[in-house]
PDB file of C-alpha atoms in Angstrom:
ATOM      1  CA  UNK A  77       0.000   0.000   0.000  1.00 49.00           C
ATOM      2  CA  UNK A  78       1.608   3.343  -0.977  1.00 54.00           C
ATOM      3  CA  UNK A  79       2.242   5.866   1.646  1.00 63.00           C
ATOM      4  CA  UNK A  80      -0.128   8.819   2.463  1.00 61.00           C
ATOM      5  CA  UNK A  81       2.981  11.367   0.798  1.00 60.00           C
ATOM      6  CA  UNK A  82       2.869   8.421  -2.409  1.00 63.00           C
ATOM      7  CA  UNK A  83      -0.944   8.389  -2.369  1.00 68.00           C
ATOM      8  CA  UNK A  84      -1.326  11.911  -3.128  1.00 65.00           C
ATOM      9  CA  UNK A  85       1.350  12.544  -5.653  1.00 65.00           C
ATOM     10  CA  UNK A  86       0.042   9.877  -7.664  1.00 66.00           C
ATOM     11  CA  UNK A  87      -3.302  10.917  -7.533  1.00 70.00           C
ATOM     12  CA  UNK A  88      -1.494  14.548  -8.982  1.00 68.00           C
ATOM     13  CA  UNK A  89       0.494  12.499 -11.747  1.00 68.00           C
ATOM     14  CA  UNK A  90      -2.844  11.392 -12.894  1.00 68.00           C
ATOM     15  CA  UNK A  91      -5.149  14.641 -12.495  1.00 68.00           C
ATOM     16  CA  UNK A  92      -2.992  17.146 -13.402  1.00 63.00           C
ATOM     17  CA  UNK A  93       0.123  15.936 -15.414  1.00 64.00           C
ATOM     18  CA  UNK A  94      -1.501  13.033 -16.827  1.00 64.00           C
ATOM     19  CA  UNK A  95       1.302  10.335 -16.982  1.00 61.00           C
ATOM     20  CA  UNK A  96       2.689   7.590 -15.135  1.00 64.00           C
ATOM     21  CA  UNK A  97       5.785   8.290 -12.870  1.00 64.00           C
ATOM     22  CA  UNK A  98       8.369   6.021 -12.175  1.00 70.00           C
ATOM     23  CA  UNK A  99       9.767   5.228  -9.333  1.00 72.00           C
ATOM     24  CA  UNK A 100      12.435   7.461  -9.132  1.00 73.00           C
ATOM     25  CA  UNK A 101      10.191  10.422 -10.027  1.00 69.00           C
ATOM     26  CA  UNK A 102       7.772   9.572  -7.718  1.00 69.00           C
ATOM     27  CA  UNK A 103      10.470   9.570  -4.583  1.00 72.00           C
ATOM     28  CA  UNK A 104      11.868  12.582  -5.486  1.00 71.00           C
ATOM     29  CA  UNK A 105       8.718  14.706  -5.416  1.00 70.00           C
ATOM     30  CA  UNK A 106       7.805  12.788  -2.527  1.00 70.00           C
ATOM     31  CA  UNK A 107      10.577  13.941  -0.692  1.00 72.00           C
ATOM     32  CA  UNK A 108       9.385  17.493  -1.876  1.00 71.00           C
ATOM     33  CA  UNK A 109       5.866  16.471  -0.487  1.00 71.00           C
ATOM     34  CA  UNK A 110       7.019  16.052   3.289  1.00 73.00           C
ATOM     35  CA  UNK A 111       8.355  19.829   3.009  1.00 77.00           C
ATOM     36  CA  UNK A 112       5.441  21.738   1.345  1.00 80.00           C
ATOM     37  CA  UNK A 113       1.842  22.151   1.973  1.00 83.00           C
ATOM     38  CA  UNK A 114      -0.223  19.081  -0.633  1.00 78.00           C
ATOM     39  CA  UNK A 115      -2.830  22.122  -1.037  1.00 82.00           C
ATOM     40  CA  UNK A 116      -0.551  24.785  -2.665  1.00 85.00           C
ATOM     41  CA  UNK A 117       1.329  21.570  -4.535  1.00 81.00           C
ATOM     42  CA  UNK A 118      -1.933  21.246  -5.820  1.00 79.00           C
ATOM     43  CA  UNK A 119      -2.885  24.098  -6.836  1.00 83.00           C
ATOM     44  CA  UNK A 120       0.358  24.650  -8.444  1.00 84.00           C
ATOM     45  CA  UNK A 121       0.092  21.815 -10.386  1.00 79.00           C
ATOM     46  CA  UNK A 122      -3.080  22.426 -11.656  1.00 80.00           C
ATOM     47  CA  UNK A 123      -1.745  25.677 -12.639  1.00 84.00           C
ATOM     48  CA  UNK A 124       1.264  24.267 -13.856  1.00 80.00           C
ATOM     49  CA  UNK A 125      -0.958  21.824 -16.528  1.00 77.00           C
ATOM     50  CA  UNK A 126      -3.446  24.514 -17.069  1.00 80.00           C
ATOM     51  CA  UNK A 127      -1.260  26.755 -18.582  1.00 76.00           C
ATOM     52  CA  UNK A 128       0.872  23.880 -21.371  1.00 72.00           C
ATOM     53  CA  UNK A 129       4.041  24.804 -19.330  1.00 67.00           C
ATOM     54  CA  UNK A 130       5.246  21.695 -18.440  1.00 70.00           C
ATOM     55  CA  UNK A 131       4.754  20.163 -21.998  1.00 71.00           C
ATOM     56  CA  UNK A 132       7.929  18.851 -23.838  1.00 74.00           C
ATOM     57  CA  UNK A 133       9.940  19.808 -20.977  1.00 75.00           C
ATOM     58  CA  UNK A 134      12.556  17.264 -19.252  1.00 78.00           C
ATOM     59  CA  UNK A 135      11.158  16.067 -15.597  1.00 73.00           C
ATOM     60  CA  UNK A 136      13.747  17.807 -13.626  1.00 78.00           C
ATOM     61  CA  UNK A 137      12.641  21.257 -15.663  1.00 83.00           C
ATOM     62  CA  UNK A 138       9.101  20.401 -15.021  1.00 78.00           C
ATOM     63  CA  UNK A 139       9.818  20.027 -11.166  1.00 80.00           C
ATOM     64  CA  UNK A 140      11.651  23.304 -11.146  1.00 84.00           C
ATOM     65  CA  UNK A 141       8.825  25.080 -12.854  1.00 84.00           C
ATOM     66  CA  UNK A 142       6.419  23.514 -10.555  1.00 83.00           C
ATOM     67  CA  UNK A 143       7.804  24.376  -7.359  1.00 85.00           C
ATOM     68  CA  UNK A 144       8.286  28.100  -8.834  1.00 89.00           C
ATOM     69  CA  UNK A 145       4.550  28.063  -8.590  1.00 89.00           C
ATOM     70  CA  UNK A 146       4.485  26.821  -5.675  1.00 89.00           C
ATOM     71  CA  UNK A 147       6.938  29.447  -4.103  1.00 91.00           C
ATOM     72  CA  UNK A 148       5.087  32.154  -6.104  1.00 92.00           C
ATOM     73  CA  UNK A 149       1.875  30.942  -4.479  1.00 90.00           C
ATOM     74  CA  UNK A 150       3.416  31.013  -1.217  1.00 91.00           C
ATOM     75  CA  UNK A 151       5.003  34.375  -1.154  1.00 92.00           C
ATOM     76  CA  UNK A 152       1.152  35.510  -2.540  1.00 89.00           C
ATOM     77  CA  UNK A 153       0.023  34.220   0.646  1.00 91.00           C
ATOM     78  CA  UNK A 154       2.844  36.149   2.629  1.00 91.00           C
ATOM     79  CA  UNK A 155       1.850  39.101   1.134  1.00 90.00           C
ATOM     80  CA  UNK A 156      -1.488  39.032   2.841  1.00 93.00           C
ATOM     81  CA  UNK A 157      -0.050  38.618   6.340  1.00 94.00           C
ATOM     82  CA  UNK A 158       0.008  42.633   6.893  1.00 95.00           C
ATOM     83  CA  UNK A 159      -3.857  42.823   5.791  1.00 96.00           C
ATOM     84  CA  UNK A 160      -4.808  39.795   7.454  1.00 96.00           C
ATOM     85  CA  UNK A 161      -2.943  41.241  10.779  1.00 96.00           C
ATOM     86  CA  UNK A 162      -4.336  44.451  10.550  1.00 97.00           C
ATOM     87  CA  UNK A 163      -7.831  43.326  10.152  1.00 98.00           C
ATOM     88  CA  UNK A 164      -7.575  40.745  13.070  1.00 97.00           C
ATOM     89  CA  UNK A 165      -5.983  43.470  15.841  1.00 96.00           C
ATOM     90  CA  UNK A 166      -8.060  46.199  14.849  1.00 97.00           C
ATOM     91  CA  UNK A 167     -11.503  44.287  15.562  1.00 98.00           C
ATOM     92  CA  UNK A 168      -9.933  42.576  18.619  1.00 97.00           C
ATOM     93  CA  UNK A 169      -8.913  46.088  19.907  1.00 97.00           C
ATOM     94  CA  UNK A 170     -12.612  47.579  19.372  1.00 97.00           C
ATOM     95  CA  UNK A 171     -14.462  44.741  21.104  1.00 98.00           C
ATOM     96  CA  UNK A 172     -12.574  45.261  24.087  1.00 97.00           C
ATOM     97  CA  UNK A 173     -12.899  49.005  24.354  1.00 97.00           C
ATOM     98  CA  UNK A 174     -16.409  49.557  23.264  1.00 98.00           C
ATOM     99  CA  UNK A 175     -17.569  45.927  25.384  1.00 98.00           C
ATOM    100  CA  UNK A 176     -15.859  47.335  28.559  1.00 97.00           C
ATOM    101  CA  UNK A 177     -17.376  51.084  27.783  1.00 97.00           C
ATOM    102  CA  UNK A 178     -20.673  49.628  27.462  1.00 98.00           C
ATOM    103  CA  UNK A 179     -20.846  47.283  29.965  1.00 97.00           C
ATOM    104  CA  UNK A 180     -20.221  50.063  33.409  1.00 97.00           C
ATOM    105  CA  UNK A 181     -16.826  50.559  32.653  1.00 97.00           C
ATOM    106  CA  UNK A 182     -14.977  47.224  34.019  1.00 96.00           C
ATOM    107  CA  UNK A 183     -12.335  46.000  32.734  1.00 94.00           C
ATOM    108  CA  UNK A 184     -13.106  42.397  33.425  1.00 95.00           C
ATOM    109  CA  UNK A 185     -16.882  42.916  32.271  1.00 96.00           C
ATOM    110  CA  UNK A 186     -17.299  38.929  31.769  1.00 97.00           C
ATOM    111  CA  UNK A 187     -16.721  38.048  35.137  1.00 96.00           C
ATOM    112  CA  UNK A 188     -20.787  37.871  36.510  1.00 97.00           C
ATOM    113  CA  UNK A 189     -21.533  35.041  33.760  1.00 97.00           C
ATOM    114  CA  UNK A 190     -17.647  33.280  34.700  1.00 96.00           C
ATOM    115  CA  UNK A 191     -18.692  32.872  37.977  1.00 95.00           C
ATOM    116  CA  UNK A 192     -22.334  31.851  37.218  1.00 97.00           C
ATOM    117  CA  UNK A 193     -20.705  28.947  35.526  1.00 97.00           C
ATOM    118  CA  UNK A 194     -18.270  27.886  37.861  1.00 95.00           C
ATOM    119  CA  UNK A 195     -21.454  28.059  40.711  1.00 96.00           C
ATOM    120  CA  UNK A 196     -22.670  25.575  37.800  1.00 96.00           C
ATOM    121  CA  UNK A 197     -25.167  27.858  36.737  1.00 97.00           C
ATOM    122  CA  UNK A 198     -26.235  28.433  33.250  1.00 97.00           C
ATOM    123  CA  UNK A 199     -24.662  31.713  30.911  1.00 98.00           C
ATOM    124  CA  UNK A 200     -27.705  32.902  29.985  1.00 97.00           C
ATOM    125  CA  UNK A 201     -29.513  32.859  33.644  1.00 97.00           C
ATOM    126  CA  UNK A 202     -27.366  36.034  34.249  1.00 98.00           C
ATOM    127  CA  UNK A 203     -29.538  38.822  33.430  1.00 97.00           C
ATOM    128  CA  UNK A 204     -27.593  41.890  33.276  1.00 97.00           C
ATOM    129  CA  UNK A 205     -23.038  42.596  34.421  1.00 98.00           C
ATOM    130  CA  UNK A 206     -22.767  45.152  36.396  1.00 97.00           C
ATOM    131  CA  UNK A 207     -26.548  46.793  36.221  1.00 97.00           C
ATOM    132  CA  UNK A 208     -26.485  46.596  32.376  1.00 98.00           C
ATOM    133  CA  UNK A 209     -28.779  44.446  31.002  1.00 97.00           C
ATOM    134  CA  UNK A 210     -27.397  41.523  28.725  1.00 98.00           C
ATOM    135  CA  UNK A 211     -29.670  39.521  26.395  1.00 96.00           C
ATOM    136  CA  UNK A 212     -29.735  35.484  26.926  1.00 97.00           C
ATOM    137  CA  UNK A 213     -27.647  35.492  23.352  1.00 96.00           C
ATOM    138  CA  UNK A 214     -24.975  37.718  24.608  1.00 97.00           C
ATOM    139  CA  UNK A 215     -24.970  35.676  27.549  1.00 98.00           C
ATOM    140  CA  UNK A 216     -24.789  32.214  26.187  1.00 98.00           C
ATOM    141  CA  UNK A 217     -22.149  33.415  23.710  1.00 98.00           C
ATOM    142  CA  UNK A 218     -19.840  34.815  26.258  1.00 98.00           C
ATOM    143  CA  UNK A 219     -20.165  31.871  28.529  1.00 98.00           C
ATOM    144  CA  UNK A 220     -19.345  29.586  24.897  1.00 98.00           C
ATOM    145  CA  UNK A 221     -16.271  31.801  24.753  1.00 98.00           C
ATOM    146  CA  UNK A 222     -15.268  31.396  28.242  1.00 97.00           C
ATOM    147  CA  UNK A 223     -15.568  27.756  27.975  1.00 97.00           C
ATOM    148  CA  UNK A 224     -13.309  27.814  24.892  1.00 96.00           C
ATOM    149  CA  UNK A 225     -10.368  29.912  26.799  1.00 96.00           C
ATOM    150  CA  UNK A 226     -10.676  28.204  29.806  1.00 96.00           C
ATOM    151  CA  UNK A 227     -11.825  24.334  29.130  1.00 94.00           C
ATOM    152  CA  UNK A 228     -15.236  22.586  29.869  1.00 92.00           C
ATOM    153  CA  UNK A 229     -14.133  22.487  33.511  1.00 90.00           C
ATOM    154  CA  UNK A 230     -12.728  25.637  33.912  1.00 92.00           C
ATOM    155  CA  UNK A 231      -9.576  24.918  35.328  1.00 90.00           C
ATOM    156  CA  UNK A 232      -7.259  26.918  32.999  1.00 91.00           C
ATOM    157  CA  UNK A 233      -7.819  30.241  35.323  1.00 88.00           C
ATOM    158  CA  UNK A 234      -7.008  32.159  32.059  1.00 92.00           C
ATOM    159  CA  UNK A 235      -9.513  34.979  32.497  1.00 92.00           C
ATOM    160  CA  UNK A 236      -9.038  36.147  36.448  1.00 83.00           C
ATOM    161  CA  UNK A 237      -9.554  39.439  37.594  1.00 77.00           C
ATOM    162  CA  UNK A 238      -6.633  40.874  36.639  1.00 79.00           C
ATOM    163  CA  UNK A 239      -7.069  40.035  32.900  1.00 89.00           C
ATOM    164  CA  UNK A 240      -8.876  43.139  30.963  1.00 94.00           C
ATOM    165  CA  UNK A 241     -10.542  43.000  27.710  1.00 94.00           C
ATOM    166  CA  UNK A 242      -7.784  43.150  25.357  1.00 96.00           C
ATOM    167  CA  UNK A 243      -6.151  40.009  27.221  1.00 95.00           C
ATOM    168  CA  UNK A 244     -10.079  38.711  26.692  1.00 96.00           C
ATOM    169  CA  UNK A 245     -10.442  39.517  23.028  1.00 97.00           C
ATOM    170  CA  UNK A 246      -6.539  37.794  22.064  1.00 96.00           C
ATOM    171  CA  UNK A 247      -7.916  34.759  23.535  1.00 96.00           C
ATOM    172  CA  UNK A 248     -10.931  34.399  21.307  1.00 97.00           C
ATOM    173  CA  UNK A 249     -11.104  32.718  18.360  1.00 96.00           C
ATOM    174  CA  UNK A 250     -11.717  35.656  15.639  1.00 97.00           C
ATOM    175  CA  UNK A 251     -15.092  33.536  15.124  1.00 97.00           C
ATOM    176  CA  UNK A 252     -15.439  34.975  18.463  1.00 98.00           C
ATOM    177  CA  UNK A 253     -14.874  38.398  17.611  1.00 98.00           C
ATOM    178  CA  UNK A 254     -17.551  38.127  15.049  1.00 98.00           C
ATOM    179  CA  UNK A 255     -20.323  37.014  16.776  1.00 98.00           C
ATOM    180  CA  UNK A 256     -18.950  39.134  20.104  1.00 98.00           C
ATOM    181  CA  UNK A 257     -20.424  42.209  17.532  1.00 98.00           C
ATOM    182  CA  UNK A 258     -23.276  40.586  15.764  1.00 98.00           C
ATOM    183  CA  UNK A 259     -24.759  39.321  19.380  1.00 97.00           C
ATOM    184  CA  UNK A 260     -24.187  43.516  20.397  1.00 98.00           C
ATOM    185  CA  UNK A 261     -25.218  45.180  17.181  1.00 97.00           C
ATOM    186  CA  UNK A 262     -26.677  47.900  19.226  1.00 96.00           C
ATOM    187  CA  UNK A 263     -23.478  48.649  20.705  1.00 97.00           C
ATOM    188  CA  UNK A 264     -21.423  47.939  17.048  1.00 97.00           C
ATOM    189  CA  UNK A 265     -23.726  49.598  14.729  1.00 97.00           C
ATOM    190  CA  UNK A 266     -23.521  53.235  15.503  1.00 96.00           C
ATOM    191  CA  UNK A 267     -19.535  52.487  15.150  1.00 96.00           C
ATOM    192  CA  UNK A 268     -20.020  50.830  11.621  1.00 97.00           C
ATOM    193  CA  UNK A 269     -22.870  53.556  10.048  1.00 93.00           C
ATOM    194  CA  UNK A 270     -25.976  52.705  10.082  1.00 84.00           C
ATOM    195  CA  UNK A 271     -25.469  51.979   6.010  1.00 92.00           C
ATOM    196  CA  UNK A 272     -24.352  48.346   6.980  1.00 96.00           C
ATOM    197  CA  UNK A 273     -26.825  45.875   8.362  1.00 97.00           C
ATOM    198  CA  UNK A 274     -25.786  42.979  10.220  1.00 97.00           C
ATOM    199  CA  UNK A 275     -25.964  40.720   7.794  1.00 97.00           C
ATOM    200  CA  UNK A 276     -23.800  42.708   5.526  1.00 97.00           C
ATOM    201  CA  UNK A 277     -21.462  42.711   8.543  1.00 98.00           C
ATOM    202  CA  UNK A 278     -21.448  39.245   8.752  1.00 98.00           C
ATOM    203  CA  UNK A 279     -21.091  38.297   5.160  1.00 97.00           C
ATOM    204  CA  UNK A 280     -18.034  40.453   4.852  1.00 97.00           C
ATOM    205  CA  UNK A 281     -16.328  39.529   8.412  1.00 98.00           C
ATOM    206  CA  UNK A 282     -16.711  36.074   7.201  1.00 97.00           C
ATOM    207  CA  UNK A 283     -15.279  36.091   3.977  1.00 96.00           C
ATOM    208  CA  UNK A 284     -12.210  37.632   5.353  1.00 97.00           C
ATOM    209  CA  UNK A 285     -11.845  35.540   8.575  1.00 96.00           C
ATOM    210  CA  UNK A 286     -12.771  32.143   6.101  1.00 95.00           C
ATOM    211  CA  UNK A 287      -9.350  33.308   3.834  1.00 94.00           C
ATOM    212  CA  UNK A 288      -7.738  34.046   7.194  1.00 95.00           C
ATOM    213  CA  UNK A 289      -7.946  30.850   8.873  1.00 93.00           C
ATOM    214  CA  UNK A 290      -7.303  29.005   4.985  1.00 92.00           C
ATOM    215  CA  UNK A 291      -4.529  30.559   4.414  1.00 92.00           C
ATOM    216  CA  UNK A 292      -2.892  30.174   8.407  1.00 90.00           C
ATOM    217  CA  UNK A 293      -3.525  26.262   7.119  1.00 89.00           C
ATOM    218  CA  UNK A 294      -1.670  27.110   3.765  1.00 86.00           C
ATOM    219  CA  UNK A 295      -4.616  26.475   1.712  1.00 86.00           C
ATOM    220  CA  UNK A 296      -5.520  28.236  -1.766  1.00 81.00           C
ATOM    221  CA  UNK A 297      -8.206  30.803  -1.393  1.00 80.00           C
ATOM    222  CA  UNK A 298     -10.452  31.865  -4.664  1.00 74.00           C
ATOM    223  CA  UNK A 299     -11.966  35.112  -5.049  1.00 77.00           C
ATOM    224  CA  UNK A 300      -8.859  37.303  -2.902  1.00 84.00           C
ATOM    225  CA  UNK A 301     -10.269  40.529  -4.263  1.00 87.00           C
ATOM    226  CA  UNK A 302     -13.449  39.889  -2.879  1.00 93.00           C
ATOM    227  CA  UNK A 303     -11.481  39.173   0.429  1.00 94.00           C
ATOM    228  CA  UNK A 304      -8.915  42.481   0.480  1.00 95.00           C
ATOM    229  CA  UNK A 305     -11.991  44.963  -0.453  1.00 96.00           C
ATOM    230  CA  UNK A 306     -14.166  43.338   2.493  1.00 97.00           C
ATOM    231  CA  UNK A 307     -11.687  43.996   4.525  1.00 97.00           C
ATOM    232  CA  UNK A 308     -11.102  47.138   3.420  1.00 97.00           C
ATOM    233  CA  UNK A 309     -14.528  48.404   3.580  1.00 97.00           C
ATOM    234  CA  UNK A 310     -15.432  46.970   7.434  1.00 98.00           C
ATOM    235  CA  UNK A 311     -11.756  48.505   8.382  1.00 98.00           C
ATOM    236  CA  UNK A 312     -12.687  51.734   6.531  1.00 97.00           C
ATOM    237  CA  UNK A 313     -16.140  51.772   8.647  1.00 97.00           C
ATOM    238  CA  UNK A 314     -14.329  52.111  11.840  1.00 96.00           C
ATOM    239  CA  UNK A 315     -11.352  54.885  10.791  1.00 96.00           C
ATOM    240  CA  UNK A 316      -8.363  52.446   9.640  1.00 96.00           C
ATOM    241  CA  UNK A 317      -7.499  52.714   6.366  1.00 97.00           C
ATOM    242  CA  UNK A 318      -6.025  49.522   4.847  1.00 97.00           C
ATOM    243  CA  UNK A 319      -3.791  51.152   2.402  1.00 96.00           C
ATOM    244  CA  UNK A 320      -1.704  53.074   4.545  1.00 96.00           C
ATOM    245  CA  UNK A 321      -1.406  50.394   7.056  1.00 96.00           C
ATOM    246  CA  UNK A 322      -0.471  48.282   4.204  1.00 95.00           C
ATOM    247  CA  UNK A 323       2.064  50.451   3.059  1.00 96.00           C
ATOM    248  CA  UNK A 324       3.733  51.372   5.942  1.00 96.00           C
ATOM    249  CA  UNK A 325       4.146  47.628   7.399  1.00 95.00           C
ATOM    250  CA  UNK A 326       5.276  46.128   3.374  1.00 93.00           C
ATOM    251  CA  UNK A 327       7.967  49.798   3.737  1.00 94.00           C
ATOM    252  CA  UNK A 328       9.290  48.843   6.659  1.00 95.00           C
ATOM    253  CA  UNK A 329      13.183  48.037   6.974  1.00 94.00           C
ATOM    254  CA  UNK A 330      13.807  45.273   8.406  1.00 92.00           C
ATOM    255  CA  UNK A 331      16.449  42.535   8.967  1.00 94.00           C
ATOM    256  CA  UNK A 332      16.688  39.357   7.607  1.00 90.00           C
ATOM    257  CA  UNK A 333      16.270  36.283   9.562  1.00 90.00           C
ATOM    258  CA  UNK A 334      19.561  35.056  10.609  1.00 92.00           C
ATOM    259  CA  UNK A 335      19.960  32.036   8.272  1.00 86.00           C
ATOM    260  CA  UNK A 336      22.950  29.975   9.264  1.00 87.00           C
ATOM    261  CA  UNK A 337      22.746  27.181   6.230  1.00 83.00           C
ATOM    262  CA  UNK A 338      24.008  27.912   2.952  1.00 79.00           C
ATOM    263  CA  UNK A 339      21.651  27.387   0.015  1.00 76.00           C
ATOM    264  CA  UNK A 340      22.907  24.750  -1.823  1.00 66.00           C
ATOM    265  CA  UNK A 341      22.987  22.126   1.116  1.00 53.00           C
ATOM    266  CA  UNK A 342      21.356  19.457   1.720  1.00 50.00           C
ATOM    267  CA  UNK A 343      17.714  21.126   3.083  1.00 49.00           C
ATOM    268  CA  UNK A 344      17.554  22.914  -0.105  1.00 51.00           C
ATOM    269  CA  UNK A 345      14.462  21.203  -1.912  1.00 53.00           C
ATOM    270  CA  UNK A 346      15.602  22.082  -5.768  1.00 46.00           C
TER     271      UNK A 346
END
């Protein structure tokens, strides 16, 4: 039975380049297999065929051309990092201030529903933190999210009273973040204009925080326009424009990671 690496490239030799490999072939692009991501090989392959590229060419020159598609697709993924990261901190950065504004000005406005549960009482049984009313969906949700940081029993002790909401908000899941607004679209709305309904909000978060989490798992995502100008427009909504963020992070100087292995040796996959 061939390996899982084995299974896959043959299943690409068929799909995509449409001949048989021999053995040889087939353990040298396995060995390129156990270094890359199979979805990017993929979709560089596919590319690769798509385009008549790899026709009449020698196997080592189709390899080479391959994984240049593959390294192209990558670095298109690494490009995104500054949008993706400006996206993520800005929304995690307005939950927490407008959440602990609106609920009496505590910094640790969760804490009535955390200690509901670990009394063994229900999130939504908690009718308002700190005299201001919370609807049994705000409630639940919170108590999902605490549950999530902290484990089904609680014993993490992640979100004590020291913690404040930006500690709160870098422990959700961006998911979280999401529904954290759409559960307190009174609070959220006059922030976004009232031009936006909630499920415009949603539609767009989603889209971006869908290519977020598939590209963090080094998958292909269709449709990126679609995903920088929803992110755009929900970061333009709440005074950050993603242009000059982009800019200034992509202008920065910085200094190269300090590689110790010459290319060339024998980690090099070319």
């Amino acid at each position: 039975m061939p390996t899982a690496s084995q299974r896959i490239l043959l299943d690409f030799f068929e799909h995509h380049l449409h001949f048989t490999p021999t053995a040889g072939q087939v353990d040298r692009f396995e060995r390129d297999l156990t270094l890359v991501s199979p979805y990017l090989m993929g979709a560089a392959l596919k590319e690769a065929a798509a385009s008549k590229g790899l026709v009449g060419k020698t196997f080592d020159d189709q390899r080479t051309a391959i994984l240049g598609i593959y390294y192209r697709k990558v670095a298109e993924h690494a490009q995104l990092f500054p949008i993706f990261h400006t996206f993520e901190t800005a929304f995690r950065s307005i939950v927490a201030v407008a959440l602990e504004t609106h609920y009496a000005n505590r910094s640790a406005w969760w804490t009535p529903i955390r200690t509901a549960l670990r009394a063994g009482q229900a999130a939504n049984t908690v009718p308002h933190l700190y005299g201001v009313a919370i609807s049994r969906d705000s409630a639940h949700l919170i108590g999902q999210i605490i549950y999530s940081i902290e484990g089904d029993t609680l014993t993490k002790d992640l979100l004590g009273p020291t913690v404040d909401g930006y500690a709160f908000t870098e422990l959700c899941d961006l998911s979280h973040i999401q529904n954290l607004i759409a559960t307190h679209w009174g609070v959220f709305s006059p922030l976004l204009g009232k031009s936006i309904t909630l499920n415009g909000f949603k539609a767009k978060f989603r889209v971006v925080r869908e290519a977020r989490n598939d590209i963090y798992h080094h998958k292909s995502v269709a449709r990126m326009a679609n995903v920088v100008t929803s992110a755009e427009e929900l970061l333009n909504r709440v005074g950050c424009l993603l242009a000059f963020s982009y800019e200034k992070i992509t202008a920065s100087k910085v200094t190269p990671p300090p590689f110790r292995i010459a290319i060339g040796g024998q980690s090099n996959i070319f």
